[in-house]
mmCIF file of C-alpha atoms in Angstrom:
data_model
loop_
_atom_site.group_PDB
_atom_site.id
_atom_site.type_symbol
_atom_site.label_atom_id
_atom_site.label_comp_id
_atom_site.label_asym_id
_atom_site.label_seq_id
_atom_site.Cartn_x
_atom_site.Cartn_y
_atom_site.Cartn_z
ATOM 1 C CA MET A 1198 57.259 -41.249 -198.101
ATOM 2 C CA GLU A 1199 54.481 -40.756 -195.601
ATOM 3 C CA ILE A 1200 51.266 -42.784 -195.575
ATOM 4 C CA HIS A 1201 48.108 -40.918 -194.547
ATOM 5 C CA ALA A 1202 46.291 -42.143 -191.414
ATOM 6 C CA TYR A 1203 43.185 -43.107 -193.429
ATOM 7 C CA GLU A 1204 45.309 -45.225 -195.827
ATOM 8 C CA LYS A 1205 46.855 -47.017 -192.852
ATOM 9 C CA LEU A 1206 43.390 -47.661 -191.475
ATOM 10 C CA TRP A 1207 42.136 -49.109 -194.758
ATOM 11 C CA LEU A 1208 45.259 -51.262 -195.186
ATOM 12 C CA ALA A 1209 44.798 -52.614 -191.648
ATOM 13 C CA LEU A 1210 41.096 -53.373 -192.279
ATOM 14 C CA ALA A 1211 41.916 -55.097 -195.548
ATOM 15 C CA LEU A 1212 44.509 -57.290 -193.835
ATOM 16 C CA VAL A 1213 42.060 -58.131 -191.001
ATOM 17 C CA LEU A 1214 39.463 -59.120 -193.616
ATOM 18 C CA ILE A 1215 41.965 -61.326 -195.475
ATOM 19 C CA VAL A 1216 43.059 -63.056 -192.259
ATOM 20 C CA GLY A 1217 39.379 -63.425 -191.281
ATOM 21 C CA PHE A 1218 38.492 -65.051 -194.619
ATOM 22 C CA ILE A 1219 41.428 -67.453 -194.364
ATOM 23 C CA GLY A 1220 40.438 -68.307 -190.804
ATOM 24 C CA THR A 1221 36.812 -68.923 -191.839
ATOM 25 C CA ILE A 1222 37.849 -71.216 -194.689
ATOM 26 C CA THR A 1223 40.295 -73.103 -192.484
ATOM 27 C CA TYR A 1224 37.601 -73.622 -189.820
ATOM 28 C CA GLY A 1225 35.051 -74.737 -192.407
ATOM 29 C CA ALA A 1226 37.471 -77.225 -193.928
ATOM 30 C CA ALA A 1227 38.965 -78.710 -190.820
ATOM 31 C CA GLY A 1228 37.331 -77.522 -187.628
ATOM 32 C CA ALA A 1229 33.610 -78.060 -188.059
ATOM 33 C CA GLY A 1230 33.660 -81.833 -187.798
ATOM 34 C CA ILE A 1231 32.210 -82.421 -191.247
ATOM 35 C CA ASP A 1232 33.588 -85.438 -193.013
ATOM 36 C CA MET A 1233 33.757 -85.983 -196.738
ATOM 37 C CA ILE A 1234 32.228 -89.102 -198.232
ATOM 38 C CA ASP A 1235 34.981 -91.537 -199.099
ATOM 39 C CA ASP A 1236 35.069 -94.616 -201.301
ATOM 40 C CA LYS A 1237 34.530 -97.192 -198.534
ATOM 41 C CA GLY A 1238 31.003 -97.884 -199.881
ATOM 42 C CA GLY A 1239 32.450 -99.734 -202.863
ATOM 43 C CA THR A 1240 31.110 -100.056 -206.368
ATOM 44 C CA VAL A 1241 28.180 -101.709 -208.120
ATOM 45 C CA ASP A 1242 27.199 -102.308 -211.731
ATOM 46 C CA PRO A 1243 24.401 -99.819 -212.433
ATOM 47 C CA ALA A 1244 23.177 -101.981 -215.326
ATOM 48 C CA THR A 1245 22.476 -104.960 -213.023
ATOM 49 C CA LEU A 1246 21.200 -103.174 -209.856
ATOM 50 C CA ASP A 1247 17.948 -105.147 -210.089
ATOM 51 C CA GLN A 1248 19.914 -108.402 -209.467
ATOM 52 C CA HIS A 1249 22.074 -106.966 -206.678
ATOM 53 C CA PRO A 1250 21.409 -108.658 -203.285
ATOM 54 C CA LYS A 1251 21.003 -105.269 -201.457
ATOM 55 C CA PHE A 1252 20.020 -102.791 -204.156
ATOM 56 C CA GLY A 1253 17.710 -105.189 -206.009
ATOM 57 C CA ASP A 1254 15.046 -104.677 -203.337
ATOM 58 C CA PRO A 1255 16.270 -101.487 -201.562
ATOM 59 C CA GLY A 1256 15.035 -100.718 -198.072
ATOM 60 C CA ILE A 1257 15.949 -100.943 -194.413
ATOM 61 C CA GLU A 1258 17.728 -103.817 -192.613
ATOM 62 C CA ARG A 1259 18.401 -104.217 -188.950
ATOM 63 C CA ASN A 1260 22.103 -104.875 -188.361
ATOM 64 C CA GLY A 1261 22.348 -104.648 -184.587
ATOM 65 C CA GLU A 1262 20.844 -103.163 -181.483
ATOM 66 C CA ASN A 1263 19.312 -99.867 -182.573
ATOM 67 C CA SER A 1264 21.456 -99.844 -185.697
ATOM 68 C CA TYR A 1265 20.145 -100.066 -189.283
ATOM 69 C CA ASP A 1266 21.373 -100.082 -192.844
ATOM 70 C CA VAL A 1267 19.281 -98.357 -195.498
ATOM 71 C CA TYR A 1268 19.863 -99.088 -199.198
ATOM 72 C CA VAL A 1269 18.595 -96.346 -201.550
ATOM 73 C CA VAL A 1270 18.625 -96.284 -205.371
ATOM 74 C CA ALA A 1271 18.211 -92.920 -207.102
ATOM 75 C CA ARG A 1272 16.599 -93.084 -210.545
ATOM 76 C CA GLN A 1273 15.201 -90.396 -212.751
ATOM 77 C CA PHE A 1274 13.064 -88.981 -210.922
ATOM 78 C CA VAL A 1275 12.467 -91.085 -207.813
ATOM 79 C CA PHE A 1276 14.256 -92.382 -204.740
ATOM 80 C CA GLU A 1277 13.639 -96.119 -204.070
ATOM 81 C CA PRO A 1278 12.481 -96.246 -201.278
ATOM 82 C CA GLY A 1279 11.296 -92.814 -200.310
ATOM 83 C CA THR A 1280 9.272 -91.326 -203.139
ATOM 84 C CA THR A 1281 6.181 -93.499 -203.538
ATOM 85 C CA GLU A 1282 6.343 -94.948 -200.014
ATOM 86 C CA PRO A 1283 8.152 -93.080 -197.190
ATOM 87 C CA LEU A 1284 11.316 -94.520 -195.803
ATOM 88 C CA ARG A 1285 10.740 -95.390 -192.106
ATOM 89 C CA VAL A 1286 13.383 -95.466 -189.380
ATOM 90 C CA PRO A 1287 13.109 -95.634 -185.608
ATOM 91 C CA ALA A 1288 13.815 -92.614 -183.376
ATOM 92 C CA GLY A 1289 16.998 -92.753 -181.374
ATOM 93 C CA SER A 1290 18.639 -95.065 -183.917
ATOM 94 C CA THR A 1291 21.855 -94.958 -185.911
ATOM 95 C CA VAL A 1292 21.152 -95.325 -189.630
ATOM 96 C CA THR A 1293 23.856 -96.023 -192.223
ATOM 97 C CA PHE A 1294 22.767 -95.045 -195.687
ATOM 98 C CA HIS A 1295 24.126 -96.790 -198.758
ATOM 99 C CA VAL A 1296 23.175 -94.654 -201.782
ATOM 100 C CA THR A 1297 23.765 -95.253 -205.490
ATOM 101 C CA ALA A 1298 22.258 -94.183 -208.796
ATOM 102 C CA ALA A 1299 20.937 -96.301 -211.599
ATOM 103 C CA ASP A 1300 21.110 -93.864 -214.502
ATOM 104 C CA VAL A 1301 22.678 -90.402 -214.049
ATOM 105 C CA ILE A 1302 24.280 -88.407 -211.256
ATOM 106 C CA HIS A 1303 21.796 -87.451 -208.540
ATOM 107 C CA GLY A 1304 22.018 -85.656 -205.227
ATOM 108 C CA PHE A 1305 20.798 -87.137 -202.005
ATOM 109 C CA GLU A 1306 20.044 -84.713 -199.188
ATOM 110 C CA VAL A 1307 18.105 -85.284 -195.994
ATOM 111 C CA VAL A 1308 16.645 -81.859 -195.284
ATOM 112 C CA GLY A 1309 17.286 -80.651 -191.743
ATOM 113 C CA THR A 1310 20.372 -82.819 -191.227
ATOM 114 C CA ASN A 1311 23.956 -82.707 -192.437
ATOM 115 C CA ALA A 1312 23.333 -85.752 -194.661
ATOM 116 C CA ASN A 1313 24.175 -84.677 -198.192
ATOM 117 C CA THR A 1314 25.966 -86.709 -200.910
ATOM 118 C CA MET A 1315 26.107 -87.291 -204.624
ATOM 119 C CA ALA A 1316 24.652 -90.552 -205.948
ATOM 120 C CA ILE A 1317 26.877 -91.616 -208.820
ATOM 121 C CA PRO A 1318 26.118 -94.583 -211.061
ATOM 122 C CA GLY A 1319 28.492 -97.409 -210.137
ATOM 123 C CA GLN A 1320 29.560 -95.823 -206.810
ATOM 124 C CA VAL A 1321 28.028 -96.457 -203.398
ATOM 125 C CA ALA A 1322 28.072 -93.491 -201.006
ATOM 126 C CA GLU A 1323 27.999 -94.603 -197.390
ATOM 127 C CA PHE A 1324 27.304 -92.266 -194.461
ATOM 128 C CA THR A 1325 25.722 -92.485 -191.047
ATOM 129 C CA VAL A 1326 22.960 -90.327 -189.514
ATOM 130 C CA GLU A 1327 21.456 -90.415 -186.026
ATOM 131 C CA PHE A 1328 17.762 -89.617 -185.842
ATOM 132 C CA GLY A 1329 16.887 -88.540 -182.299
ATOM 133 C CA GLU A 1330 13.290 -87.516 -182.238
ATOM 134 C CA PRO A 1331 10.192 -88.709 -184.125
ATOM 135 C CA GLY A 1332 9.251 -86.553 -187.091
ATOM 136 C CA GLU A 1333 9.382 -86.225 -190.831
ATOM 137 C CA TYR A 1334 12.344 -85.273 -192.969
ATOM 138 C CA GLY A 1335 12.358 -84.467 -196.635
ATOM 139 C CA MET A 1336 14.714 -86.113 -199.120
ATOM 140 C CA LEU A 1337 15.602 -84.222 -202.245
ATOM 141 C CA CYS A 1338 17.818 -84.391 -205.252
ATOM 142 C CA ASN A 1339 20.163 -81.409 -205.334
ATOM 143 C CA GLU A 1340 21.996 -82.283 -208.542
ATOM 144 C CA TYR A 1341 20.294 -81.526 -211.853
ATOM 145 C CA CYS A 1342 19.354 -84.888 -213.291
ATOM 146 C CA GLY A 1343 16.968 -84.089 -216.121
ATOM 147 C CA SER A 1344 13.649 -82.479 -216.983
ATOM 148 C CA GLY A 1345 11.846 -83.917 -213.969
ATOM 149 C CA HIS A 1346 14.506 -82.955 -211.445
ATOM 150 C CA HIS A 1347 12.261 -80.475 -209.677
ATOM 151 C CA VAL A 1348 9.832 -83.251 -208.645
ATOM 152 C CA MET A 1349 12.485 -85.686 -207.354
ATOM 153 C CA GLU A 1350 11.799 -85.772 -203.670
ATOM 154 C CA GLY A 1351 10.929 -88.243 -200.944
ATOM 155 C CA LYS A 1352 10.183 -88.547 -197.274
ATOM 156 C CA ILE A 1353 11.754 -90.139 -194.196
ATOM 157 C CA VAL A 1354 9.416 -90.832 -191.318
ATOM 158 C CA VAL A 1355 11.148 -91.214 -187.940
ATOM 159 C CA MET A 1356 8.831 -93.300 -185.730
ATOM 160 C CA GLU A 1357 8.728 -94.304 -182.074
ATOM 161 C CA GLN A 1358 10.674 -97.547 -181.551
ATOM 162 C CA GLU A 1359 7.590 -99.632 -180.657
ATOM 163 C CA GLU A 1360 5.647 -98.368 -183.652
ATOM 164 C CA PHE A 1361 8.634 -99.015 -185.914
ATOM 165 C CA ASP A 1362 9.161 -102.537 -184.534
ATOM 166 C CA SER A 1363 5.517 -103.387 -185.286
ATOM 167 C CA TRP A 1364 5.796 -101.983 -188.818
ATOM 168 C CA TYR A 1365 9.203 -103.684 -189.444
ATOM 169 C CA ASP A 1366 7.921 -107.103 -188.264
ATOM 170 C CA GLN A 1367 4.897 -106.720 -190.522
ATOM 171 C CA GLN A 1368 7.121 -105.902 -193.515
ATOM 172 C CA GLN A 1369 9.385 -108.913 -192.732
ATOM 173 C CA ALA A 1370 6.359 -111.219 -192.530
ATOM 174 C CA GLN A 1371 4.962 -109.818 -195.771
ATOM 175 C CA GLY A 1372 8.332 -110.354 -197.511
ATOM 176 C CA GLU A 1373 8.566 -113.939 -196.295
ATOM 177 C CA ALA A 1374 4.966 -114.605 -197.494
ATOM 178 C CA GLU A 1375 5.901 -113.367 -200.976
ATOM 179 C CA ASN A 1376 8.917 -115.708 -201.129
#
């Protein structure tokens, strides 16, 4: 049995494509340096988030030199904080997000970065992002969460360190005055 030259060519091209697809998938799964969110964030009771020490009044906390923790609660159809008032972080900082949902599954994506996770009621997704330059980033829900899903968005404002420090100190003083 003799195989025609064109058949040999098409067989070789098909094998090259298959090997290329396998290589692309392997690189995407292991070689790109993208980590999956694990369960190190822990769990919370979504019914009592309002009494939780961190998620009861979500926001930003300084936890070291140029290092911050941000607690975000996703609810139909807002991010707290982020939707009504932008979430503010300093430029050049390392920010660890702790994200959960109060009602249904939501998505949490910071547009223009590789920050993207699901916010699941009862689960806390924890991931770290470095914001280098001042600017604005959009936050959006990328998991269908109900009839108002298309309006569920927010904003992160990355500020110069001095401007952020002034704003942060003002927020801390305001919080102490309320207590």
